[in-house]
CSV table of C-alpha atoms in Angstrom, one decimal:
chain,number,residue,atom,x,y,z
A,1412,MET,CA,0.0,0.0,0.0
A,1413,LYS,CA,1.4,3.4,-1.0
A,1414,GLY,CA,1.9,5.9,1.8
A,1415,GLU,CA,-0.1,9.2,1.7
A,1416,SER,CA,1.8,12.4,0.8
A,1417,HIS,CA,2.3,14.9,3.5
A,1418,PHE,CA,1.8,17.8,1.0
A,1419,ARG,CA,-1.8,17.0,0.1
A,1420,PHE,CA,-4.4,19.5,1.5
A,1421,ASN,CA,-8.1,19.0,1.8
A,1422,LYS,CA,-10.6,21.5,0.4
A,1423,GLN,CA,-10.9,23.5,3.6
A,1424,GLU,CA,-7.1,23.9,3.9
A,1425,ARG,CA,-6.7,25.0,0.3
A,1426,SER,CA,-9.4,27.7,0.9
A,1427,GLY,CA,-7.5,29.0,3.9
A,1428,ILE,CA,-4.2,29.3,2.0
A,1429,PHE,CA,-6.0,31.1,-0.8
A,1430,PHE,CA,-7.5,33.7,1.5
A,1431,LEU,CA,-4.1,34.2,3.3
A,1432,LEU,CA,-2.3,34.9,0.0
A,1433,LEU,CA,-5.1,37.3,-1.0
A,1434,ILE,CA,-4.7,39.3,2.2
A,1435,ILE,CA,-0.9,39.5,1.7
A,1436,PHE,CA,-1.3,40.9,-1.8
A,1437,ALA,CA,-3.9,43.4,-0.7
A,1438,LEU,CA,-1.7,44.7,2.1
A,1439,GLN,CA,1.3,45.1,-0.3
A,1440,GLY,CA,-0.8,47.0,-2.7
A,1441,ILE,CA,-2.0,49.4,-0.1
A,1442,TYR,CA,1.6,50.0,1.1
A,1443,PHE,CA,3.0,50.8,-2.3
A,1444,TYR,CA,0.0,53.0,-3.1
A,1445,VAL,CA,0.4,55.1,0.1
A,1446,LYS,CA,4.2,55.4,-0.4
A,1447,ALA,CA,3.7,56.8,-3.9
A,1448,GLN,CA,1.4,59.6,-2.8
A,1449,PRO,CA,3.0,63.1,-2.4
A,1450,PHE,CA,3.3,64.5,1.2
A,1451,ASN,CA,1.4,67.8,1.4
A,1452,GLY,CA,1.3,68.1,5.2
A,1453,SER,CA,3.5,70.1,7.5
A,1454,PRO,CA,5.7,68.8,10.3
A,1455,LYS,CA,4.1,68.7,13.7
A,1456,VAL,CA,7.2,70.2,15.4
A,1457,GLU,CA,7.7,73.8,14.2
A,1458,LEU,CA,10.5,76.2,15.0
A,1459,ASN,CA,9.3,79.3,16.7
A,1460,THR,CA,11.5,81.8,14.9
A,1461,ILE,CA,10.5,84.7,17.3
A,1462,ALA,CA,11.5,82.7,20.4
A,1463,GLN,CA,14.7,81.5,18.7
A,1464,ALA,CA,15.6,85.1,17.9
A,1465,ARG,CA,15.2,86.1,21.5
A,1466,LEU,CA,17.3,83.2,22.7
A,1467,ASP,CA,20.1,84.2,20.3
A,1468,SER,CA,20.0,87.8,21.4
A,1469,LEU,CA,20.2,86.7,25.1
A,1470,LYS,CA,23.1,84.4,24.4
A,1471,ASN,CA,25.1,87.1,22.7
A,1472,ALA,CA,24.2,89.8,25.1
A,1473,VAL,CA,26.6,90.4,28.0
A,1474,PRO,CA,25.4,92.4,31.0
A,1475,LYS,CA,27.1,95.8,31.0
A,1476,ASP,CA,27.6,95.6,34.8
A,1477,SER,CA,29.8,92.5,34.4
A,1478,LEU,CA,32.2,94.5,32.2
A,1479,ARG,CA,32.5,97.4,34.5
A,1480,THR,CA,36.1,97.9,35.4
A,1481,PHE,CA,37.6,100.2,38.0
A,1482,PRO,CA,41.1,101.6,38.0
A,1483,PHE,CA,43.7,99.1,39.3
A,1484,ASN,CA,47.4,98.6,39.6
A,1485,PRO,CA,48.3,96.0,37.0
A,1486,ASN,CA,51.2,94.7,39.1
A,1487,TYR,CA,48.7,93.0,41.3
A,1488,ILE,CA,46.5,91.3,38.7
A,1489,THR,CA,45.2,87.9,40.0
A,1490,ASP,CA,44.3,84.9,37.8
A,1491,TYR,CA,40.7,85.8,38.0
A,1492,LYS,CA,41.2,89.5,37.3
A,1493,GLY,CA,43.4,88.7,34.3
A,1494,TYR,CA,40.8,86.3,33.0
A,1495,THR,CA,38.0,88.9,33.2
A,1496,LEU,CA,40.3,91.4,31.4
A,1497,GLY,CA,40.7,88.9,28.5
A,1498,MET,CA,44.3,87.9,29.2
A,1499,SER,CA,45.4,84.3,28.4
A,1500,THR,CA,46.8,82.1,31.1
A,1501,ILE,CA,50.3,82.4,29.5
A,1502,GLU,CA,50.1,86.2,29.6
A,1503,ILE,CA,49.0,86.1,33.2
A,1504,ASP,CA,51.8,83.7,34.2
A,1505,ARG,CA,54.4,86.0,32.6
A,1506,LEU,CA,53.3,88.9,34.8
A,1507,LEU,CA,53.2,86.7,37.9
A,1508,ALA,CA,56.7,85.4,37.2
A,1509,HIS,CA,57.9,89.0,36.8
A,1510,ARG,CA,56.4,89.9,40.2
A,1511,ALA,CA,57.8,86.7,41.8
A,1512,ALA,CA,61.2,88.0,40.9
A,1513,ASP,CA,60.3,91.2,42.9
A,1514,LYS,CA,60.0,93.3,39.8
A,1515,TYR,CA,57.3,95.8,38.8
A,1516,VAL,CA,55.9,97.3,35.7
A,1517,ASN,CA,55.5,101.1,35.7
A,1518,SER,CA,53.9,101.9,32.4
A,1519,LYS,CA,51.6,100.3,29.9
A,1520,GLU,CA,54.6,99.8,27.6
A,1521,GLU,CA,56.4,97.8,30.3
A,1522,PHE,CA,53.2,95.8,30.9
A,1523,GLN,CA,53.0,94.8,27.3
A,1524,GLU,CA,56.7,94.1,27.1
A,1525,VAL,CA,56.4,91.7,30.1
A,1526,THR,CA,53.0,90.0,29.3
A,1527,GLN,CA,53.2,90.3,25.4
A,1528,VAL,CA,49.5,91.1,25.2
A,1529,SER,CA,48.1,92.3,21.9
A,1530,ASP,CA,47.9,95.9,20.9
A,1531,SER,CA,44.1,95.7,20.8
A,1532,LEU,CA,43.8,94.3,24.3
A,1533,LEU,CA,46.3,96.8,25.7
A,1534,THR,CA,44.3,99.6,24.2
A,1535,ALA,CA,41.1,98.3,25.9
A,1536,ILE,CA,42.5,97.8,29.4
A,1537,ALA,CA,45.4,100.4,29.6
A,1538,PRO,CA,43.0,103.3,30.4
A,1539,TYR,CA,42.2,101.5,33.7
A,1540,PHE,CA,45.8,101.2,34.8
A,1541,LYS,CA,46.6,103.1,38.0
A,1542,PHE,CA,50.3,103.3,38.9
A,1543,PRO,CA,51.7,104.9,42.1
A,1544,LYS,CA,52.3,108.6,41.9
A,1545,TRP,CA,56.0,108.3,42.1
A,1546,ALA,CA,56.0,106.0,39.1
A,1547,ASN,CA,54.0,108.6,37.1
A,1548,GLN,CA,56.4,111.3,38.2
A,1549,ASN,CA,59.5,109.4,37.3
A,1550,ARG,CA,58.0,108.4,33.9
A,1551,GLN,CA,57.3,112.0,33.1
A,1552,ASN,CA,60.9,112.8,33.9
A,1553,ASN,CA,62.0,109.9,31.7
A,1554,ASN,CA,63.9,108.4,34.5
A,1555,PRO,CA,65.4,105.0,33.3
A,1556,ASN,CA,66.1,103.9,36.8
A,1557,ILE,CA,62.5,104.0,38.0
A,1558,PHE,CA,62.6,100.7,39.8
A,1559,LYS,CA,66.0,101.1,41.5
A,1560,SER,CA,65.4,104.6,42.7
A,1561,ASN,CA,62.3,103.5,44.6
A,1562,GLN,CA,63.3,100.4,46.5
A,1563,THR,CA,62.4,101.9,49.8
A,1564,GLU,CA,58.8,102.7,48.7
A,1565,ILE,CA,58.4,99.2,47.3
A,1566,ARG,CA,59.5,97.7,50.6
A,1567,LYS,CA,56.9,99.9,52.3
A,1568,ALA,CA,54.3,98.5,50.0
A,1569,THR,CA,55.0,95.0,51.3
A,1570,LYS,CA,52.1,94.0,53.6
A,1571,ASP,CA,52.7,92.6,57.1
A,1572,LEU,CA,52.1,88.8,57.1
A,1573,ASN,CA,50.9,89.1,60.7
A,1574,ALA,CA,48.2,91.6,59.7
A,1575,ALA,CA,47.1,90.0,56.5
A,1576,THR,CA,43.4,89.2,56.2
A,1577,VAL,CA,41.8,86.1,54.7
A,1578,GLU,CA,40.7,88.2,51.7
A,1579,GLU,CA,44.2,89.7,51.2
A,1580,LEU,CA,45.9,86.3,51.3
A,1581,GLN,CA,43.5,85.0,48.6
A,1582,THR,CA,45.0,87.5,46.1
A,1583,VAL,CA,48.0,85.2,45.9
A,1584,ARG,CA,47.7,82.7,43.1
A,1585,GLY,CA,47.3,79.3,44.6
A,1586,ILE,CA,45.6,80.4,47.8
A,1587,GLY,CA,41.9,79.9,48.1
A,1588,GLN,CA,39.4,80.0,51.0
A,1589,THR,CA,40.7,76.9,52.7
A,1590,LEU,CA,44.4,77.7,52.6
A,1591,SER,CA,43.9,81.3,53.6
A,1592,ASN,CA,41.9,80.2,56.7
A,1593,ARG,CA,44.5,77.6,57.5
A,1594,ILE,CA,47.3,80.3,57.4
A,1595,ILE,CA,45.3,82.6,59.8
A,1596,LYS,CA,44.6,79.7,62.1
A,1597,PHE,CA,48.3,78.6,62.2
A,1598,ARG,CA,49.3,82.2,62.8
A,1599,ASP,CA,46.9,82.5,65.7
A,1600,ARG,CA,48.2,79.3,67.3
A,1601,LEU,CA,51.7,80.7,67.0
A,1602,GLY,CA,50.8,84.0,68.5
A,1603,GLY,CA,52.1,85.6,65.3
A,1604,PHE,CA,54.8,84.7,62.8
A,1605,LEU,CA,58.3,85.4,64.1
A,1606,VAL,CA,60.1,84.7,60.8
A,1607,ASN,CA,58.9,84.3,57.2
A,1608,GLU,CA,60.1,80.7,57.1
A,1609,GLN,CA,57.3,79.6,59.4
A,1610,LEU,CA,55.0,79.9,56.5
A,1611,TYR,CA,56.6,76.7,55.2
A,1612,ASP,CA,55.1,74.9,58.3
A,1613,VAL,CA,51.5,75.5,57.2
A,1614,TYR,CA,50.1,72.2,56.0
A,1615,GLY,CA,49.2,72.1,52.3
A,1616,LEU,CA,51.1,75.1,51.1
A,1617,GLU,CA,53.3,74.3,48.1
A,1618,PRO,CA,56.8,75.9,48.0
A,1619,GLU,CA,55.9,77.9,44.8
A,1620,VAL,CA,52.8,79.3,46.5
A,1621,ILE,CA,54.8,80.2,49.5
A,1622,LYS,CA,57.4,82.1,47.4
A,1623,ARG,CA,54.6,84.0,45.7
A,1624,THR,CA,53.1,84.8,49.1
A,1625,LEU,CA,56.3,86.1,50.5
A,1626,GLY,CA,56.6,88.3,47.4
A,1627,GLN,CA,53.6,90.2,48.8
A,1628,PHE,CA,53.7,89.6,52.5
A,1629,LYS,CA,56.5,89.5,55.0
A,1630,VAL,CA,56.9,89.6,58.8
A,1631,VAL,CA,57.1,93.3,59.5
A,1632,GLU,CA,56.0,93.6,63.1
A,1633,VAL,CA,57.5,90.8,65.1
A,1634,PRO,CA,55.3,89.7,68.0
A,1635,LYS,CA,56.8,89.4,71.5
A,1636,VAL,CA,56.8,85.8,72.9
A,1637,GLU,CA,57.7,84.6,76.3
A,1638,LYS,CA,60.3,81.9,75.8
A,1639,ILE,CA,60.0,78.6,77.8
A,1640,ASN,CA,63.0,77.5,79.8
A,1641,ILE,CA,63.7,74.0,78.7
A,1642,ASN,CA,65.5,73.1,81.9
A,1643,SER,CA,62.6,73.9,84.2
A,1644,ALA,CA,59.6,73.6,81.9
A,1645,THR,CA,56.9,71.0,82.6
A,1646,VAL,CA,55.5,68.6,80.0
A,1647,GLU,CA,52.3,70.7,79.7
A,1648,GLN,CA,54.3,73.9,79.1
A,1649,LEU,CA,56.4,72.3,76.3
A,1650,ALA,CA,53.3,70.7,74.7
A,1651,SER,CA,51.7,74.2,74.5
A,1652,LEU,CA,54.1,75.0,71.6
A,1653,ILE,CA,52.6,74.2,68.2
A,1654,TYR,CA,55.8,72.4,67.1
A,1655,ILE,CA,55.9,70.0,70.2
A,1656,ASP,CA,53.3,67.4,70.9
A,1657,PHE,CA,52.7,65.7,74.2
A,1658,ASN,CA,54.9,62.7,73.4
A,1659,LEU,CA,57.8,64.8,72.3
A,1660,ALA,CA,57.5,67.0,75.4
A,1661,GLN,CA,57.7,63.8,77.6
A,1662,GLU,CA,60.8,62.8,75.6
A,1663,ILE,CA,62.5,66.2,76.2
A,1664,ILE,CA,61.8,65.9,80.0
A,1665,ALA,CA,63.0,62.3,80.1
A,1666,TYR,CA,66.3,63.2,78.4
A,1667,ARG,CA,66.8,66.1,80.8
A,1668,GLU,CA,66.2,63.8,83.8
A,1669,THR,CA,68.6,61.2,82.5
A,1670,ASN,CA,71.5,63.4,81.2
A,1671,GLY,CA,71.1,66.5,83.4
A,1672,ALA,CA,70.3,70.0,82.3
A,1673,TYR,CA,70.6,71.0,78.7
A,1674,THR,CA,73.7,73.0,78.0
A,1675,THR,CA,72.7,74.0,74.4
A,1676,LEU,CA,69.4,73.8,72.5
A,1677,ASP,CA,71.1,71.9,69.8
A,1678,GLU,CA,71.1,68.9,72.2
A,1679,LEU,CA,67.4,68.4,71.2
A,1680,LYS,CA,68.7,66.9,68.0
A,1681,ASN,CA,69.7,63.9,70.1
A,1682,LEU,CA,66.1,63.0,70.6
A,1683,LYS,CA,64.8,60.3,68.2
A,1684,SER,CA,61.5,61.9,67.4
A,1685,PHE,CA,62.7,65.5,67.3
A,1686,PRO,CA,62.0,67.4,64.0
A,1687,THR,CA,65.6,68.5,63.3
A,1688,ASP,CA,64.5,70.3,60.1
A,1689,ARG,CA,62.5,72.8,62.3
A,1690,ILE,CA,64.9,73.2,65.1
A,1691,GLU,CA,65.8,76.8,64.2
A,1692,ARG,CA,62.1,77.8,64.4
A,1693,ILE,CA,61.6,75.9,67.6
A,1694,LYS,CA,64.6,77.5,69.2
A,1695,LEU,CA,62.8,80.9,68.8
A,1696,TYR,CA,60.4,79.8,71.6
A,1697,LEU,CA,62.9,78.1,74.0
A,1698,THR,CA,65.7,79.3,76.3
A,1699,LEU,CA,68.1,77.7,78.8
């Protein structure tokens, strides 16, 4: 007996296949018909030209108040001030390097020579330059030794590190709110800086920043301190110094009790935990 073929369909199945093919052809016809029709509509998302024009005008407009500039001494331009004036970072750095070498510019020509700003920028900002009166007088007299002849006045212009405010310290490139507050706090704990080098003991201050700071601020008025006698001091008295913690104070006393009274302050170097790199600063607060 021959087997039945798997591809034979009954009448009902053939009718179903026929109608399926008919639906497919109908859908294809509708698709190609719609695709061939021209699109006469308009996009649902439209650009509001009036609003766009207003946005463009706002974007290009700069508030006049933000460009308001007051007279200033160009020798003390900060990073932010230079940025607002339109100077590049390289031009600002040239001026700061010039100042770090304890040199000053005394005319717009010298300012351009040092910073190498363009003529157009110089023309825009030079009217706001305000130099000291002595600089203007010497320039009018064509004095070529303007800087050398005024060393005394320049020294007077140096601000006292012990009187500097948080805001004044922030004029130094590299010193922000946190570091300026830290310097003031350290100064208060010391009772005032005795020497400029103590600025190196402030945590977080980079050497380059310290050099720039000492270019503007120095110890002018030295505070009076009551020195501690190392041969009679108690642990608590020694630990009151910012440079000496409680453990080091105990070690200083223990050495004295074992070896007798200190004959020189340099004997402190014999202590294992003593910070020998700061001994000159520590000696400012001790006596025999």
